[in-house]
PDB file of C-alpha atoms in Angstrom:
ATOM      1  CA  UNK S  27     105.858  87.787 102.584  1.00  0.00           C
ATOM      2  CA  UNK S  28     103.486  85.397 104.652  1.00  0.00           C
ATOM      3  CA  UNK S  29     102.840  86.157 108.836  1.00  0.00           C
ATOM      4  CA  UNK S  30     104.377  89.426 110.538  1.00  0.00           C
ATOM      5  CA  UNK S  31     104.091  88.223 114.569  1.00  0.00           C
ATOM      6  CA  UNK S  32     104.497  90.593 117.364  1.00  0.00           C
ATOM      7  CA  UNK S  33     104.306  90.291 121.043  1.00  0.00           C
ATOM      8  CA  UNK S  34     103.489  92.952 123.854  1.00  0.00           C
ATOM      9  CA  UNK S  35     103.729  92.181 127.053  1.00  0.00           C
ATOM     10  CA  UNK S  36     102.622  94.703 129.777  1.00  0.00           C
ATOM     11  CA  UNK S  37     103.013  93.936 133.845  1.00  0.00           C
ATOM     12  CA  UNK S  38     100.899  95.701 136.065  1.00  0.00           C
ATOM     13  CA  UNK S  39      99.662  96.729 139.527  1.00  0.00           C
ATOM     14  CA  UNK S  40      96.219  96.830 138.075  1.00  0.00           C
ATOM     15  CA  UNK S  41      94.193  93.630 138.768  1.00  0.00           C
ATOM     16  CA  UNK S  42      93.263  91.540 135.688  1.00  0.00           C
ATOM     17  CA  UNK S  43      89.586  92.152 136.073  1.00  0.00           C
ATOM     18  CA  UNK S  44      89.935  95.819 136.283  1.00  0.00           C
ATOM     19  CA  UNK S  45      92.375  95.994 133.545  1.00  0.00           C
ATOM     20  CA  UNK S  46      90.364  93.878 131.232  1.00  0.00           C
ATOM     21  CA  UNK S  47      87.071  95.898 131.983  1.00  0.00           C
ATOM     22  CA  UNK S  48      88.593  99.464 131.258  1.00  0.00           C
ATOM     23  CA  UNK S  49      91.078  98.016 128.040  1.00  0.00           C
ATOM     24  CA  UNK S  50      88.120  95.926 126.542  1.00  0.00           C
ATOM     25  CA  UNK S  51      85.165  95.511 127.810  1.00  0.00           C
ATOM     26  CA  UNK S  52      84.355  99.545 128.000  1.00  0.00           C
ATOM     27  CA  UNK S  53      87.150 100.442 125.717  1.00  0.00           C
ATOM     28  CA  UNK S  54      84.622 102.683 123.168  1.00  0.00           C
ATOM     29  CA  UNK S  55      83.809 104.911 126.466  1.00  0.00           C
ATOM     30  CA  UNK S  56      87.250 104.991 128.437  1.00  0.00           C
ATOM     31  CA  UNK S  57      89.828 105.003 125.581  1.00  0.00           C
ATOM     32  CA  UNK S  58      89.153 107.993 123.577  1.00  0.00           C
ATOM     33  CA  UNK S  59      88.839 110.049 126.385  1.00  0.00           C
ATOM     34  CA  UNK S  60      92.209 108.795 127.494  1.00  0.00           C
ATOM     35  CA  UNK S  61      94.023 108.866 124.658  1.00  0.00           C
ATOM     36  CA  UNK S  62      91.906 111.740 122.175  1.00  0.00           C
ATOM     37  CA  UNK S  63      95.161 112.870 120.525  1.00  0.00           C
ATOM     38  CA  UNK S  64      95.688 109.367 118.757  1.00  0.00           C
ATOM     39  CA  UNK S  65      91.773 107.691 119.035  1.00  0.00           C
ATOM     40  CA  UNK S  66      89.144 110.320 118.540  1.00  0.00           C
ATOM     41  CA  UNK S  67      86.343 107.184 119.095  1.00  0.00           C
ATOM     42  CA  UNK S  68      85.337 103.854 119.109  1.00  0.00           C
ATOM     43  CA  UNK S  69      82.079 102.297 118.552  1.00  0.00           C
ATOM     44  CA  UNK S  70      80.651  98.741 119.082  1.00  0.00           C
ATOM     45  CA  UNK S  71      78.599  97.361 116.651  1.00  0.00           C
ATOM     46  CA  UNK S  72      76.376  94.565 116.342  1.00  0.00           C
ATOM     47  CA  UNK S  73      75.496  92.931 112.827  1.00  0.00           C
ATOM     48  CA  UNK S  74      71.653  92.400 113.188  1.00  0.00           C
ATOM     49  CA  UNK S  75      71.787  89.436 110.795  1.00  0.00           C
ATOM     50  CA  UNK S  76      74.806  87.388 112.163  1.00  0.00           C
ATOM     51  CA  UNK S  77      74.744  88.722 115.700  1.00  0.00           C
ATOM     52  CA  UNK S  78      78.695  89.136 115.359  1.00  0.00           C
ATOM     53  CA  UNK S  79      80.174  91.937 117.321  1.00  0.00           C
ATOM     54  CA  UNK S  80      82.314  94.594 115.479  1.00  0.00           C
ATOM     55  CA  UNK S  81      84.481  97.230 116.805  1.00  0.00           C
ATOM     56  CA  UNK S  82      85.325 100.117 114.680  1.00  0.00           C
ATOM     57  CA  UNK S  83      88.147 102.734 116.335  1.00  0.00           C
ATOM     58  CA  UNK S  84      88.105 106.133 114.817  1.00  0.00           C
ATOM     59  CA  UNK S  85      91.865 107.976 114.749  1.00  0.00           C
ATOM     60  CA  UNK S  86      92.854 111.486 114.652  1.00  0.00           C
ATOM     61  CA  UNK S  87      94.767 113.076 111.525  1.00  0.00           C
ATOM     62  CA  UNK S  88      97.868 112.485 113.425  1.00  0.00           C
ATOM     63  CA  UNK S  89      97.719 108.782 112.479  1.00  0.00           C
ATOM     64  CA  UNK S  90      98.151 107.807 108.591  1.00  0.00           C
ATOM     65  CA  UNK S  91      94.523 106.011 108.299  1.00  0.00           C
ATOM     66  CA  UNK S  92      91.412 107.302 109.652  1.00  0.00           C
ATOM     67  CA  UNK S  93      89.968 103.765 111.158  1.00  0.00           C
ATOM     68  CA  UNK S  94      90.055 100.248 111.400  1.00  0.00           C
ATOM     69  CA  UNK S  95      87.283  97.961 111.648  1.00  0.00           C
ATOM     70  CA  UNK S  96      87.722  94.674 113.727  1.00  0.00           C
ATOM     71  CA  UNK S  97      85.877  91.274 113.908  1.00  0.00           C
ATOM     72  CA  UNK S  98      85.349  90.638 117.472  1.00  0.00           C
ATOM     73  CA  UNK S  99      85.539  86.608 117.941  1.00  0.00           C
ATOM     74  CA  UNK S 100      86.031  86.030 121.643  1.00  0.00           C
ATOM     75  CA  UNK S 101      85.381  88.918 124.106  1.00  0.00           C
ATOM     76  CA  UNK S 102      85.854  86.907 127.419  1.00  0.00           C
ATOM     77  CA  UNK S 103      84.968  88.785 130.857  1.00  0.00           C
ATOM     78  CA  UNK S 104      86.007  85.905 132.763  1.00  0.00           C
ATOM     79  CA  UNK S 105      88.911  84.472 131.516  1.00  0.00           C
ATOM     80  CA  UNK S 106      89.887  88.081 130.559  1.00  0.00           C
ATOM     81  CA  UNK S 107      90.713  87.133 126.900  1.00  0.00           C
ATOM     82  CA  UNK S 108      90.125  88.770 124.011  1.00  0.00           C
ATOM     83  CA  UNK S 109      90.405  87.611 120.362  1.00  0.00           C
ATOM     84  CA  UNK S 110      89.626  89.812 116.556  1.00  0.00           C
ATOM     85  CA  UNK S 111      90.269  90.170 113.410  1.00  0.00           C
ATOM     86  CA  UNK S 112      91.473  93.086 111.308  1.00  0.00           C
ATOM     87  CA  UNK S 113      88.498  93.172 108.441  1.00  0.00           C
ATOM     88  CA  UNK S 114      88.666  97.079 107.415  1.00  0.00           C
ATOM     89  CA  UNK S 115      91.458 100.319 107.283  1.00  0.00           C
ATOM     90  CA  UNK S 116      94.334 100.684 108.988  1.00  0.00           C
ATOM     91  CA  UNK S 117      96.704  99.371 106.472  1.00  0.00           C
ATOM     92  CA  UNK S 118      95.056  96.475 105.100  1.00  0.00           C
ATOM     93  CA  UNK S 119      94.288  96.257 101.642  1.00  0.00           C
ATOM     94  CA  UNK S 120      97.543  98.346 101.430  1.00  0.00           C
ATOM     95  CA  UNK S 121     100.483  96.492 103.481  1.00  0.00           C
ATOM     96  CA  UNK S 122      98.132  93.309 104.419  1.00  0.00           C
ATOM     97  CA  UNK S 123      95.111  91.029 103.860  1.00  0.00           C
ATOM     98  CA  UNK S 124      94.965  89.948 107.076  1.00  0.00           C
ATOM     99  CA  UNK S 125      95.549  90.838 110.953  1.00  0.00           C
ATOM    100  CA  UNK S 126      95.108  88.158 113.967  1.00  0.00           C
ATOM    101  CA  UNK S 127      95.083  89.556 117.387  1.00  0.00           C
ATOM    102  CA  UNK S 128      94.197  87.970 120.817  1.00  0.00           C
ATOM    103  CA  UNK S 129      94.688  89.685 124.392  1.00  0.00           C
ATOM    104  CA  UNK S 130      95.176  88.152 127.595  1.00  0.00           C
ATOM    105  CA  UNK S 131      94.789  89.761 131.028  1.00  0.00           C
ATOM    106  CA  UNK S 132      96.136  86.886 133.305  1.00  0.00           C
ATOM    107  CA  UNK S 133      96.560  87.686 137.095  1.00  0.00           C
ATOM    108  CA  UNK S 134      99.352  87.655 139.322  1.00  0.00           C
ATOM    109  CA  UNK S 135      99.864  86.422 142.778  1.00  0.00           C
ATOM    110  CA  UNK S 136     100.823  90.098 144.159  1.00  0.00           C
ATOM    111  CA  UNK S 137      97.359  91.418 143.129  1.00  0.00           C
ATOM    112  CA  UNK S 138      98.651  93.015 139.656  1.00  0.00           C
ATOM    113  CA  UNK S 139      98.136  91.250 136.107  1.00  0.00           C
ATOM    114  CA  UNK S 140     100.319  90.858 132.997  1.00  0.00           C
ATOM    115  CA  UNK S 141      99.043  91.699 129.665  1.00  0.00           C
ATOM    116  CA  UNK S 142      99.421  89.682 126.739  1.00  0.00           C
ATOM    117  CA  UNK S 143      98.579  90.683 123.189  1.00  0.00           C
ATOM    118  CA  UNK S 144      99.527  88.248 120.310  1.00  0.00           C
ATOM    119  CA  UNK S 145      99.434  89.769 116.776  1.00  0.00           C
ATOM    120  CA  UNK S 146      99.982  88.879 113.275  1.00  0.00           C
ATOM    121  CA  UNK S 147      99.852  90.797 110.108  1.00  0.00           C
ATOM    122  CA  UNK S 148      99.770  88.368 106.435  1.00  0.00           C
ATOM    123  CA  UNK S 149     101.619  90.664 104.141  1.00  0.00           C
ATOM    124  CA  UNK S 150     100.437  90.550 100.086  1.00  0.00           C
ATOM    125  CA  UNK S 151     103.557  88.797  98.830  1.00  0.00           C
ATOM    126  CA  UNK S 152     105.037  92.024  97.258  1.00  0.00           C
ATOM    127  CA  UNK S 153     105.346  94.227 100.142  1.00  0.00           C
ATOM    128  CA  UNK S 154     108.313  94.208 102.765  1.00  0.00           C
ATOM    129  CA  UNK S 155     107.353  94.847 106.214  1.00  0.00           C
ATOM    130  CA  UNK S 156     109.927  96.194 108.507  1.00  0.00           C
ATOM    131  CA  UNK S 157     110.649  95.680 111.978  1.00  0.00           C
ATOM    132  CA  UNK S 158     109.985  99.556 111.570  1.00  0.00           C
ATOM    133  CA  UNK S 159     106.429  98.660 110.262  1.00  0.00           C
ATOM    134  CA  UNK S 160     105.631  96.438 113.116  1.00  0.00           C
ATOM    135  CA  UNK S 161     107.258  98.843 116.033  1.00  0.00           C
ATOM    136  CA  UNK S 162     104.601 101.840 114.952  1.00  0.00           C
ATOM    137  CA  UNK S 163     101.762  99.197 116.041  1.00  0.00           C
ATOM    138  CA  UNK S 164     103.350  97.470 119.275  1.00  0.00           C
ATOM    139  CA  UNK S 165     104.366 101.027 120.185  1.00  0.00           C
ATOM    140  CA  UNK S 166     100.941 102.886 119.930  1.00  0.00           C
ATOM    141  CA  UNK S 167      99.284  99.829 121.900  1.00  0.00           C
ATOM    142  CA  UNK S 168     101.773  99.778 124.433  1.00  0.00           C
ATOM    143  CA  UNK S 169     100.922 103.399 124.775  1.00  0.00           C
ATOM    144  CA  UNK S 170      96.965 102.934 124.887  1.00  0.00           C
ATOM    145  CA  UNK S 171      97.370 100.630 127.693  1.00  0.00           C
ATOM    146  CA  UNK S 172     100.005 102.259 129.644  1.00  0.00           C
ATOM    147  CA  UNK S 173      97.110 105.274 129.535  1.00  0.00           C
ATOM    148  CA  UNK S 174      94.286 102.872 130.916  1.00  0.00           C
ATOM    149  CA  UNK S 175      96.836 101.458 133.435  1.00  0.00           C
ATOM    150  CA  UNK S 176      97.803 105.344 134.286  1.00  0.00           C
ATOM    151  CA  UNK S 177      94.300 105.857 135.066  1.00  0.00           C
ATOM    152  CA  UNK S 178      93.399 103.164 136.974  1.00  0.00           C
ATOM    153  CA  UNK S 179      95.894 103.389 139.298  1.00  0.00           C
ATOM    154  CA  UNK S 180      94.946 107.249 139.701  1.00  0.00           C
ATOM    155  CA  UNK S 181      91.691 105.994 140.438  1.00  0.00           C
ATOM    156  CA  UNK S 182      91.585 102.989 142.539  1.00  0.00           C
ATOM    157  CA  UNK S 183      87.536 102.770 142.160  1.00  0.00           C
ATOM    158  CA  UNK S 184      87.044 102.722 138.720  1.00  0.00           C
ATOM    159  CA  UNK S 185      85.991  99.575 137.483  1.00  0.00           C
ATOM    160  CA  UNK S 186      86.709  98.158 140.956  1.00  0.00           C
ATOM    161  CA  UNK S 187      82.750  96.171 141.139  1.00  0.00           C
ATOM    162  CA  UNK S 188      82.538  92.888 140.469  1.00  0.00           C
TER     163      UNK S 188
END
């Protein structure tokens, strides 16, 4: 089947800094307490050998896989970008071998940002992935940010330092 892509693009009245502190940077605190009907938690881990980062997100029984486990390459506080890989759950192993994602949090003259996430799923060669199939992820991210957005606006002062 070879390389799924999707694109999500988010505008916002949130500044890029603010956005990309909340969404990324303290996603394993903010985010399940957000969002605990879909992600119940989400720990950072760091591989005491290698020194990579890891971040493993935990889901509730609403969602049909109980985590995924992702490669953190890039996680970039200044340029507000943010690059993994898919290494464990979710659907690979089942649908896919592999999963590509980077995040960008540029800003925009007004004061807002726009978000950017670039995915890709490699399918096994046997298995046909739907526009259906790629809607359930672009939808439940578009939803996870919306929520951080949602609160940020709600509360101007959160993640507001420098």
């Amino acid at each position: 089947m070879g390389w799924k892509r999707f694109e999500v693009e988010i505008e916002s009245p949130v500044s890029a800094s603010r956005f990309f502190k909340a969404a990324v940077v303290d996603s394993h605190n903010l985010v399940p307490k957000l969002v605990p009907q879909v992600i119940t938690g989400i720990k950072m881990i760091r591989d005491e050998t290698t020194g990579r980062l890891f971040k493993r997100t935990e889901f509730s029984e609403f969602i049909p896989f109980r985590y995924t486990l992702d490669r953190v390459d890039v996680m970039d506080e200044k340029s507000c970008s943010f690059n993994y890989w898919l290494v464990e759950g979710g659907r690979l192993g089942k649908m896919y071998d592999a999963g590509d994602f980077e995040l960008r949090v540029t800003p925009k003259s007004d004061g807002g940002s726009v978000l950017k996430l670039n995915g890709a799923y490699h399918a096994y060669e046997d298995v046909k992935v739907t526009e259906e199939d790629m809607n359930v992820g672009k939808l439940g991210l578009t939803a996870m940010y919306s929520a951080v957005e949602a609160y940020l606006v709600a509360n101007p002062d959160a993640y507001a330092s420098e």
